[in-house]
MMTF fields as JSON, N, C-alpha, C and O atoms, coordinates in Angstrom:
{
  "mmtfVersion": "1.0.0",
  "mmtfProducer": "UNKNOWN",
  "numBonds": 387,
  "numAtoms": 388,
  "numGroups": 97,
  "numChains": 1,
  "numModels": 1,
  "chainsPerModel": [1],
  "groupsPerChain": [97],
  "chainIdList": ["A"],
  "bondAtomList": [4, 2, 8, 6, 12, 10, 16, 14, 20, 18, 24, 22, 28, 26, 32, 30, 36, 34, 40, 38, 44, 42, 48, 46, 52, 50, 56, 54, 60, 58, 64, 62, 68, 66, 72, 70, 76, 74, 80, 78, 84, 82, 88, 86, 92, 90, 96, 94, 100, 98, 104, 102, 108, 106, 112, 110, 116, 114, 120, 118, 124, 122, 128, 126, 132, 130, 136, 134, 140, 138, 144, 142, 148, 146, 152, 150, 156, 154, 160, 158, 164, 162, 168, 166, 172, 170, 176, 174, 180, 178, 184, 182, 188, 186, 192, 190, 196, 194, 200, 198, 204, 202, 208, 206, 212, 210, 216, 214, 220, 218, 224, 222, 228, 226, 232, 230, 236, 234, 240, 238, 244, 242, 248, 246, 252, 250, 256, 254, 260, 258, 264, 262, 268, 266, 272, 270, 276, 274, 280, 278, 284, 282, 288, 286, 292, 290, 296, 294, 300, 298, 304, 302, 308, 306, 312, 310, 316, 314, 320, 318, 324, 322, 328, 326, 332, 330, 336, 334, 340, 338, 344, 342, 348, 346, 352, 350, 356, 354, 360, 358, 364, 362, 368, 366, 372, 370, 376, 374, 380, 378, 384, 382],
  "bondOrderList": [1, 1, 1, 1, 1, 1, 1, 1, 1, 1, 1, 1, 1, 1, 1, 1, 1, 1, 1, 1, 1, 1, 1, 1, 1, 1, 1, 1, 1, 1, 1, 1, 1, 1, 1, 1, 1, 1, 1, 1, 1, 1, 1, 1, 1, 1, 1, 1, 1, 1, 1, 1, 1, 1, 1, 1, 1, 1, 1, 1, 1, 1, 1, 1, 1, 1, 1, 1, 1, 1, 1, 1, 1, 1, 1, 1, 1, 1, 1, 1, 1, 1, 1, 1, 1, 1, 1, 1, 1, 1, 1, 1, 1, 1, 1, 1],
  "groupList": [{"groupName": "MET", "atomNameList": ["N", "CA", "C", "O"], "elementList": ["N", "C", "C", "O"], "formalChargeList": [0, 0, 0, 0], "bondAtomList": [1, 0, 2, 1, 3, 2], "bondOrderList": [1, 1, 2], "singleLetterCode": "M", "chemCompType": "L-PEPTIDE LINKING"}, {"groupName": "THR", "atomNameList": ["N", "CA", "C", "O"], "elementList": ["N", "C", "C", "O"], "formalChargeList": [0, 0, 0, 0], "bondAtomList": [1, 0, 2, 1, 3, 2], "bondOrderList": [1, 1, 2], "singleLetterCode": "T", "chemCompType": "L-PEPTIDE LINKING"}, {"groupName": "LYS", "atomNameList": ["N", "CA", "C", "O"], "elementList": ["N", "C", "C", "O"], "formalChargeList": [0, 0, 0, 0], "bondAtomList": [1, 0, 2, 1, 3, 2], "bondOrderList": [1, 1, 2], "singleLetterCode": "K", "chemCompType": "L-PEPTIDE LINKING"}, {"groupName": "HIS", "atomNameList": ["N", "CA", "C", "O"], "elementList": ["N", "C", "C", "O"], "formalChargeList": [0, 0, 0, 0], "bondAtomList": [1, 0, 2, 1, 3, 2], "bondOrderList": [1, 1, 2], "singleLetterCode": "H", "chemCompType": "L-PEPTIDE LINKING"}, {"groupName": "ILE", "atomNameList": ["N", "CA", "C", "O"], "elementList": ["N", "C", "C", "O"], "formalChargeList": [0, 0, 0, 0], "bondAtomList": [1, 0, 2, 1, 3, 2], "bondOrderList": [1, 1, 2], "singleLetterCode": "I", "chemCompType": "L-PEPTIDE LINKING"}, {"groupName": "VAL", "atomNameList": ["N", "CA", "C", "O"], "elementList": ["N", "C", "C", "O"], "formalChargeList": [0, 0, 0, 0], "bondAtomList": [1, 0, 2, 1, 3, 2], "bondOrderList": [1, 1, 2], "singleLetterCode": "V", "chemCompType": "L-PEPTIDE LINKING"}, {"groupName": "PHE", "atomNameList": ["N", "CA", "C", "O"], "elementList": ["N", "C", "C", "O"], "formalChargeList": [0, 0, 0, 0], "bondAtomList": [1, 0, 2, 1, 3, 2], "bondOrderList": [1, 1, 2], "singleLetterCode": "F", "chemCompType": "L-PEPTIDE LINKING"}, {"groupName": "LEU", "atomNameList": ["N", "CA", "C", "O"], "elementList": ["N", "C", "C", "O"], "formalChargeList": [0, 0, 0, 0], "bondAtomList": [1, 0, 2, 1, 3, 2], "bondOrderList": [1, 1, 2], "singleLetterCode": "L", "chemCompType": "L-PEPTIDE LINKING"}, {"groupName": "GLN", "atomNameList": ["N", "CA", "C", "O"], "elementList": ["N", "C", "C", "O"], "formalChargeList": [0, 0, 0, 0], "bondAtomList": [1, 0, 2, 1, 3, 2], "bondOrderList": [1, 1, 2], "singleLetterCode": "Q", "chemCompType": "L-PEPTIDE LINKING"}, {"groupName": "GLY", "atomNameList": ["N", "CA", "C", "O"], "elementList": ["N", "C", "C", "O"], "formalChargeList": [0, 0, 0, 0], "bondAtomList": [1, 0, 2, 1, 3, 2], "bondOrderList": [1, 1, 2], "singleLetterCode": "G", "chemCompType": "PEPTIDE LINKING"}, {"groupName": "SER", "atomNameList": ["N", "CA", "C", "O"], "elementList": ["N", "C", "C", "O"], "formalChargeList": [0, 0, 0, 0], "bondAtomList": [1, 0, 2, 1, 3, 2], "bondOrderList": [1, 1, 2], "singleLetterCode": "S", "chemCompType": "L-PEPTIDE LINKING"}, {"groupName": "ASP", "atomNameList": ["N", "CA", "C", "O"], "elementList": ["N", "C", "C", "O"], "formalChargeList": [0, 0, 0, 0], "bondAtomList": [1, 0, 2, 1, 3, 2], "bondOrderList": [1, 1, 2], "singleLetterCode": "D", "chemCompType": "L-PEPTIDE LINKING"}, {"groupName": "GLU", "atomNameList": ["N", "CA", "C", "O"], "elementList": ["N", "C", "C", "O"], "formalChargeList": [0, 0, 0, 0], "bondAtomList": [1, 0, 2, 1, 3, 2], "bondOrderList": [1, 1, 2], "singleLetterCode": "E", "chemCompType": "L-PEPTIDE LINKING"}, {"groupName": "ARG", "atomNameList": ["N", "CA", "C", "O"], "elementList": ["N", "C", "C", "O"], "formalChargeList": [0, 0, 0, 0], "bondAtomList": [1, 0, 2, 1, 3, 2], "bondOrderList": [1, 1, 2], "singleLetterCode": "R", "chemCompType": "L-PEPTIDE LINKING"}, {"groupName": "ALA", "atomNameList": ["N", "CA", "C", "O"], "elementList": ["N", "C", "C", "O"], "formalChargeList": [0, 0, 0, 0], "bondAtomList": [1, 0, 2, 1, 3, 2], "bondOrderList": [1, 1, 2], "singleLetterCode": "A", "chemCompType": "L-PEPTIDE LINKING"}, {"groupName": "PRO", "atomNameList": ["N", "CA", "C", "O"], "elementList": ["N", "C", "C", "O"], "formalChargeList": [0, 0, 0, 0], "bondAtomList": [1, 0, 2, 1, 3, 2], "bondOrderList": [1, 1, 2], "singleLetterCode": "P", "chemCompType": "L-PEPTIDE LINKING"}, {"groupName": "ASN", "atomNameList": ["N", "CA", "C", "O"], "elementList": ["N", "C", "C", "O"], "formalChargeList": [0, 0, 0, 0], "bondAtomList": [1, 0, 2, 1, 3, 2], "bondOrderList": [1, 1, 2], "singleLetterCode": "N", "chemCompType": "L-PEPTIDE LINKING"}, {"groupName": "TRP", "atomNameList": ["N", "CA", "C", "O"], "elementList": ["N", "C", "C", "O"], "formalChargeList": [0, 0, 0, 0], "bondAtomList": [1, 0, 2, 1, 3, 2], "bondOrderList": [1, 1, 2], "singleLetterCode": "W", "chemCompType": "L-PEPTIDE LINKING"}, {"groupName": "TYR", "atomNameList": ["N", "CA", "C", "O"], "elementList": ["N", "C", "C", "O"], "formalChargeList": [0, 0, 0, 0], "bondAtomList": [1, 0, 2, 1, 3, 2], "bondOrderList": [1, 1, 2], "singleLetterCode": "Y", "chemCompType": "L-PEPTIDE LINKING"}, {"groupName": "CYS", "atomNameList": ["N", "CA", "C", "O"], "elementList": ["N", "C", "C", "O"], "formalChargeList": [0, 0, 0, 0], "bondAtomList": [1, 0, 2, 1, 3, 2], "bondOrderList": [1, 1, 2], "singleLetterCode": "C", "chemCompType": "L-PEPTIDE LINKING"}],
  "groupTypeList": [0, 1, 2, 3, 4, 5, 0, 6, 2, 7, 8, 9, 10, 8, 11, 12, 13, 13, 12, 5, 14, 7, 13, 6, 2, 10, 14, 7, 11, 14, 7, 15, 11, 8, 4, 11, 5, 7, 8, 10, 4, 12, 5, 14, 7, 16, 12, 16, 15, 10, 12, 11, 17, 11, 4, 5, 7, 1, 14, 4, 5, 15, 1, 0, 14, 11, 5, 14, 1, 18, 14, 2, 3, 15, 14, 3, 5, 14, 14, 14, 14, 4, 4, 2, 11, 5, 2, 8, 7, 13, 14, 19, 5, 11, 18, 16, 18],
  "groupIdList": [1, 2, 3, 4, 5, 6, 7, 8, 9, 10, 11, 12, 13, 14, 15, 16, 17, 18, 19, 20, 21, 22, 23, 24, 25, 26, 27, 28, 29, 30, 31, 32, 33, 34, 35, 36, 37, 38, 39, 40, 41, 42, 43, 44, 45, 46, 47, 48, 49, 50, 51, 52, 53, 54, 55, 56, 57, 58, 59, 60, 61, 62, 63, 64, 65, 66, 67, 68, 69, 70, 71, 72, 73, 74, 75, 76, 77, 78, 79, 80, 81, 82, 83, 84, 85, 86, 87, 88, 89, 90, 91, 92, 93, 94, 95, 96, 97],
  "secStructList": [7, 3, 3, 3, 3, 3, 3, 3, 3, 7, 7, 1, 7, 2, 2, 2, 2, 2, 2, 2, 2, 2, 2, 2, 2, 2, 2, 2, 2, 2, 6, 6, 6, 6, 7, 6, 6, 7, 7, 3, 3, 3, 3, 3, 7, 7, 7, 7, 6, 6, 1, 7, 7, 7, 7, 3, 3, 3, 3, 3, 3, 1, 1, 1, 6, 6, 2, 2, 2, 2, 6, 6, 1, 2, 2, 2, 2, 2, 2, 2, 2, 2, 2, 2, 6, 6, 7, 1, 3, 3, 3, 3, 3, 3, 3, 3, 7],
  "xCoordList": [-2.766, -2.425, -1.315, -0.364, -1.712, -1.054, -0.612, -1.363, 0.816, 1.127, 0.984, 1.059, 0.781, 0.733, 2.016, 1.703, 3.085, 3.209, 4.729, 5.632, 3.988, 4.297, 4.589, 4.067, 5.78, 6.976, 6.638, 6.679, 6.209, 5.972, 6.653, 6.287, 7.54, 8.321, 7.676, 7.214, 7.537, 6.753, 7.687, 8.877, 7.442, 8.001, 7.559, 6.365, 8.338, 8.104, 8.875, 9.492, 8.483, 9.135, 8.766, 7.685, 9.615, 9.228, 8.034, 7.24, 7.948, 6.577, 5.481, 4.602, 5.449, 4.032, 4.501, 3.458, 5.273, 5.315, 4.716, 4.252, 4.848, 4.283, 2.98, 2.392, 2.314, 1.186, 0.108, -0.888, 0.664, -0.127, -0.185, -1.293, 0.755, 1.326, 0.367, -0.15, 0.04, -0.565, -2.308, -2.986, -2.548, -3.923, -3.896, -4.622, -2.868, -3.152, -2.992, -3.68, -2.11, -2.428, -4.003, -4.699, -4.394, -5.602, -6.736, -7.698, -6.636, -7.518, -7.238, -8.097, -5.765, -5.717, -6.114, -6.65, -6.041, -6.242, -7.791, -8.109, -8.594, -10.008, -10.359, -11.196, -9.74, -10.287, -10.14, -10.383, -9.942, -10.732, -11.963, -12.529, -12.714, -13.881, -14.826, -15.9, -14.459, -14.821, -14.446, -15.453, -13.787, -13.033, -13.032, -11.995, -13.97, -14.322, -12.701, -12.216, -12.245, -10.995, -10.085, -9.496, -9.782, -9.241, -8.472, -8.719, -8.05, -7.814, -6.973, -7.415, -6.026, -5.753, -4.554, -3.846, -4.23, -3.413, -2.477, -3.011, -1.114, -0.49, 0.361, 1.036, -0.211, 0.518, 1.157, 0.597, 3.017, 3.635, 4.242, 4.404, 4.57, 5.96, 7.066, 7.334, 8.082, 9.251, 9.496, 8.417, 10.668, 10.789, 12.184, 12.477, 13.137, 14.772, 14.805, 14.712, 14.975, 15.256, 16.236, 16.415, 16.978, 18.187, 18.067, 18.842, 16.748, 16.626, 15.095, 14.52, 14.653, 14.367, 13.13, 12.59, 12.526, 10.913, 9.905, 10.295, 8.993, 8.189, 6.997, 6.503, 6.348, 5.779, 5.591, 5.969, 5.172, 5.435, 3.62, 2.813, 3.524, 2.395, 1.961, 1.608, 1.757, 1.519, 0.173, -0.289, -0.564, -1.917, -2.007, -1.14, -2.836, -3.159, -4.629, -5.538, -4.74, -5.75, -5.237, -4.148, -6.486, -7.069, -5.825, -5.009, -5.769, -5.154, -5.009, -5.39, -4.017, -3.557, -4.272, -4.083, -5.27, -6.435, -6.671, -6.802, -6.961, -7.574, -6.8, -7.249, -5.909, -4.896, -5.386, -5.439, -5.832, -6.591, -8.008, -8.132, -8.932, -9.772, -9.663, -10.347, -8.909, -8.527, -8.121, -8.329, -7.278, -6.787, -7.948, -7.84, -8.684, -9.604, -11.082, -12.075, -10.691, -12.202, -12.389, -11.907, -13.255, -13.694, -12.752, -11.956, -13.045, -12.391, -10.979, -10.274, -10.263, -9.0, -8.667, -7.508, -9.008, -8.824, -8.996, -8.046, -9.923, -9.938, -8.937, -8.206, -8.31, -7.285, -5.92, -5.094, -5.761, -4.591, -4.347, -3.252, -5.983, -6.214, -5.222, -4.668, -5.114, -4.959, -2.919, -2.411, -2.084, -1.034, -0.405, 0.681, -1.618, -1.326, -0.262, 0.83, -1.008, -0.153, 1.156, 1.905, 1.405, 3.019, 4.038, 5.19, 3.204, 4.096, 4.75, 4.182, 6.556, 7.773, 7.683, 7.651, 7.663, 7.987, 7.466, 7.24, 7.313, 5.977, 6.843, 7.143, 7.026, 7.802, 6.488, 5.879, 6.494, 5.51, 6.588, 7.516, 6.114, 6.386, 4.774, 4.15, 4.237, 3.281, 3.779, 4.356, 3.581, 3.941, 3.13, 2.283, 3.062, 2.234, 3.186, 4.387, 2.219, 2.988, 2.166, 2.634],
  "yCoordList": [-1.074, -0.887, -1.596, -2.213, -1.325, -2.046, -1.409, -0.724, -1.466, -0.781, -1.739, -2.93, -1.444, -2.768, -1.724, -0.553, -2.152, -1.115, -2.416, -3.242, -1.688, -2.1, -1.226, -0.146, -2.091, -1.398, -2.614, -3.844, -1.306, -2.414, -1.956, -0.929, -2.658, -2.319, -3.037, -4.127, -1.882, -2.199, -2.619, -2.571, -2.962, -3.233, -2.46, -2.208, -2.131, -1.255, 0.09, 0.324, 0.974, 2.301, 3.258, 3.085, 4.19, 5.384, 5.8, 5.896, 6.087, 6.339, 5.741, 6.314, 4.334, 3.749, 3.348, 3.434, 3.075, 2.712, 3.991, 3.636, 5.346, 6.426, 6.605, 7.081, 6.073, 6.146, 5.333, 5.669, 4.541, 2.716, 3.328, 3.221, 4.002, 4.291, 5.123, 5.093, 6.02, 7.333, 6.745, 7.015, 5.886, 4.921, 4.769, 5.344, 3.795, 2.848, 3.458, 2.844, 4.72, 6.034, 6.407, 6.433, 6.673, 7.399, 6.103, 6.486, 5.079, 4.068, 3.401, 2.861, 3.597, 3.706, 4.555, 4.023, 6.221, 6.964, 6.859, 7.036, 6.589, 6.102, 5.458, 5.867, 4.734, 3.276, 3.69, 2.77, 4.371, 4.941, 4.763, 3.796, 5.89, 5.939, 4.474, 4.392, 3.871, 2.678, 1.181, 0.477, 0.761, 0.037, 0.23, 0.754, -0.021, 0.323, 0.311, 1.207, -0.784, -0.99, -0.115, 0.536, 0.079, 1.0, 2.571, 3.569, 2.759, 3.981, 4.819, 5.964, 4.783, 5.512, 5.142, 4.212, 5.678, 4.911, 6.587, 7.61, 6.18, 7.134, 6.124, 5.095, 7.24, 6.248, 7.198, 8.212, 6.676, 7.473, 7.364, 6.161, 7.909, 7.48, 7.888, 9.085, 6.773, 6.976, 8.513, 8.954, 9.561, 10.638, 10.731, 11.326, 9.974, 9.125, 8.438, 7.256, 8.926, 8.132, 6.979, 6.18, 6.963, 5.956, 5.015, 4.082, 5.283, 4.213, 3.026, 3.401, 1.82, 1.055, 0.648, -0.014, 0.677, 0.823, 1.845, 2.897, 1.432, 2.97, 3.085, 4.077, 2.745, 2.455, 2.574, 1.638, 3.411, 2.702, 3.111, 3.916, 2.113, 2.489, 2.302, 1.126, 2.944, 2.398, 2.627, 3.651, 1.93, 1.932, 1.438, 0.733, 1.758, 1.285, 0.823, 1.344, -0.019, -0.848, -1.019, -0.96, -1.249, -1.608, -2.743, -2.487, -4.084, -5.574, -5.67, -5.063, -7.082, -8.248, -8.728, -9.19, -8.737, -9.464, -8.862, -9.331, -7.174, -6.79, -6.341, -5.765, -6.683, -6.764, -7.568, -7.146, -8.86, -9.409, -9.061, -9.263, -8.518, -7.764, -6.982, -7.154, -6.095, -4.732, -5.015, -4.228, -6.594, -6.926, -8.307, -9.083, -8.155, -9.072, -8.57, -8.988, -7.393, -6.052, -5.387, -4.507, -6.308, -5.613, -4.426, -4.289, -3.557, -2.136, -2.267, -1.616, -3.067, -3.396, -4.606, -4.406, -5.266, -6.555, -5.482, -5.557, -4.676, -3.887, -3.094, -4.0, -1.988, -1.273, -2.236, -1.821, -3.543, -4.173, -4.572, -4.788, -4.633, -5.215, -4.391, -4.891, -3.425, -2.067, -2.523, -2.088, -2.992, -3.247, -4.528, -4.766, -5.355, -6.938, -7.199, -7.708, -6.556, -7.242, -6.526, -6.731, -5.595, -4.566, -4.697, -4.265, -5.531, -5.507, -6.896, -7.986, -6.539, -6.861, -7.601, -8.829, -7.098, -7.451, -6.524, -5.315, -7.502, -6.843, -7.198, -8.287, -5.833, -6.643, -5.674, -4.622, -6.359, -5.84, -6.275, -7.081, -5.539, -5.529, -5.494, -4.472, -6.205, -5.856, -5.657, -6.587, -4.809, -4.626, -4.167, -3.427, -4.349, -3.627, -2.457, -2.244, -1.987, -0.75, 0.147, 1.053],
  "zCoordList": [19.388, 18.017, 17.263, 17.743, 15.605, 14.813, 13.924, 13.23, 13.69, 12.652, 11.407, 11.709, 9.971, 9.126, 8.021, 7.802, 7.545, 6.652, 5.37, 5.498, 4.388, 3.21, 1.983, 1.704, 1.121, 0.262, -1.044, -1.061, -2.325, -3.101, -4.423, -4.995, -4.836, -6.558, -7.065, -6.728, -8.762, -9.628, -10.706, -10.394, -11.738, -13.205, -14.417, -14.577, -15.149, -16.871, -16.283, -15.243, -17.64, -17.378, -16.078, -15.515, -15.652, -14.83, -14.787, -13.851, -16.067, -16.595, -16.188, -15.544, -16.594, -16.547, -14.922, -14.273, -14.29, -13.207, -11.917, -10.834, -12.306, -12.053, -11.961, -10.99, -13.377, -13.633, -12.385, -11.743, -12.458, -11.846, -10.577, -10.051, -9.85, -8.498, -8.113, -6.996, -9.144, -8.767, -8.245, -7.254, -9.402, -9.257, -8.113, -7.302, -7.833, -7.175, -5.711, -4.895, -5.069, -4.093, -4.058, -3.043, -5.301, -4.791, -4.226, -3.561, -4.419, -4.337, -2.776, -2.079, -2.423, -1.073, -0.219, 0.753, -0.178, 0.103, 0.604, 1.78, -0.304, -0.402, 1.241, 2.045, 1.324, 2.061, 3.588, 4.369, 3.906, 5.568, 5.449, 5.958, 4.589, 3.972, 4.064, 4.659, 3.665, 3.116, 4.364, 4.301, 5.018, 6.071, 7.164, 7.571, 8.071, 9.65, 10.522, 11.213, 10.248, 11.285, 10.899, 11.763, 9.466, 9.005, 9.933, 9.256, 10.612, 11.492, 10.702, 10.793, 10.013, 9.175, 8.123, 8.509, 6.937, 6.294, 5.248, 4.819, 5.201, 5.166, 3.61, 3.579, 2.344, 1.184, 0.34, -0.077, -0.057, -0.467, -1.796, -2.002, -2.59, -3.907, -3.845, -3.742, -3.907, -3.725, -4.286, -4.683, -4.462, -4.88, -5.453, -6.49, -4.535, -5.179, -5.739, -5.405, -7.025, -8.584, -8.519, -9.439, -7.107, -6.868, -6.259, -6.047, -5.837, -5.096, -5.744, -6.766, -5.11, -6.189, -5.627, -6.514, -4.819, -3.978, -5.062, -5.57, -5.184, -5.389, -4.762, -5.297, -4.083, -3.187, -1.451, -0.746, -1.043, 0.466, 1.008, 0.543, 2.191, 3.089, 4.215, 4.289, 5.343, 6.484, 6.736, 6.233, 7.387, 7.774, 9.264, 9.78, 9.734, 11.645, 11.717, 11.071, 12.414, 12.851, 14.312, 14.882, 14.64, 16.307, 16.667, 17.553, 15.846, 16.432, 15.068, 14.068, 15.479, 14.427, 13.842, 12.717, 14.46, 13.091, 12.477, 11.346, 12.659, 11.982, 10.52, 9.529, 10.726, 9.255, 8.318, 7.163, 8.628, 8.271, 7.293, 6.085, 8.177, 7.784, 6.836, 5.827, 6.927, 6.259, 4.983, 4.06, 4.769, 3.559, 2.883, 1.933, 3.605, 2.59, 2.307, 1.711, 3.085, 2.323, 0.569, -0.144, 0.52, -1.466, -1.74, -2.669, -0.663, -1.44, -1.178, -1.95, -0.125, -0.336, -1.582, -1.947, -2.015, -2.905, -4.327, -5.106, -4.647, -5.873, -5.347, -4.947, -5.025, -4.778, -5.145, -5.958, -4.478, -4.517, -6.069, -6.588, -6.869, -8.141, -9.093, -10.072, -8.79, -10.084, -9.857, -10.89, -9.204, -9.4, -9.968, -10.497, -9.626, -9.849, -10.528, -10.272, -11.876, -13.245, -13.432, -14.387, -12.368, -12.249, -11.187, -11.132, -10.194, -8.872, -8.934, -8.864, -9.133, -8.834, -6.993, -6.911, -6.202, -5.212, -4.218, -4.274, -3.173, -2.236, -0.49, 0.0, 0.053, 1.411, 2.495, 2.299, 3.276, 5.099, 6.402, 6.464, 7.173, 8.561, 9.359, 9.076, 10.05, 10.817, 12.573, 13.137, 13.048, 14.575, 15.393, 14.893, 16.601, 17.665, 18.429, 18.594, 18.7, 19.652, 20.24, 20.93]
}
């Protein structure tokens, strides 16, 4: 199994970041029903205003190769487009467990 963990830092006011983060979360939460290799996904918004990162997601897929399958899927591409114009930073770790 492979875990795909990603954090996003968005730009804009706190309200703007929260609004787009909620739309992004909703789109990501729907992905397990649309992408066969995606066994699960957990998406959370940062609740600590003293921290810089806005969103974290943990996805589980069977293999490292499935991370690419997930990333290229049209439903994932559409979800990623939601934050495309406000994404300031992205950090990612993929590992087998």
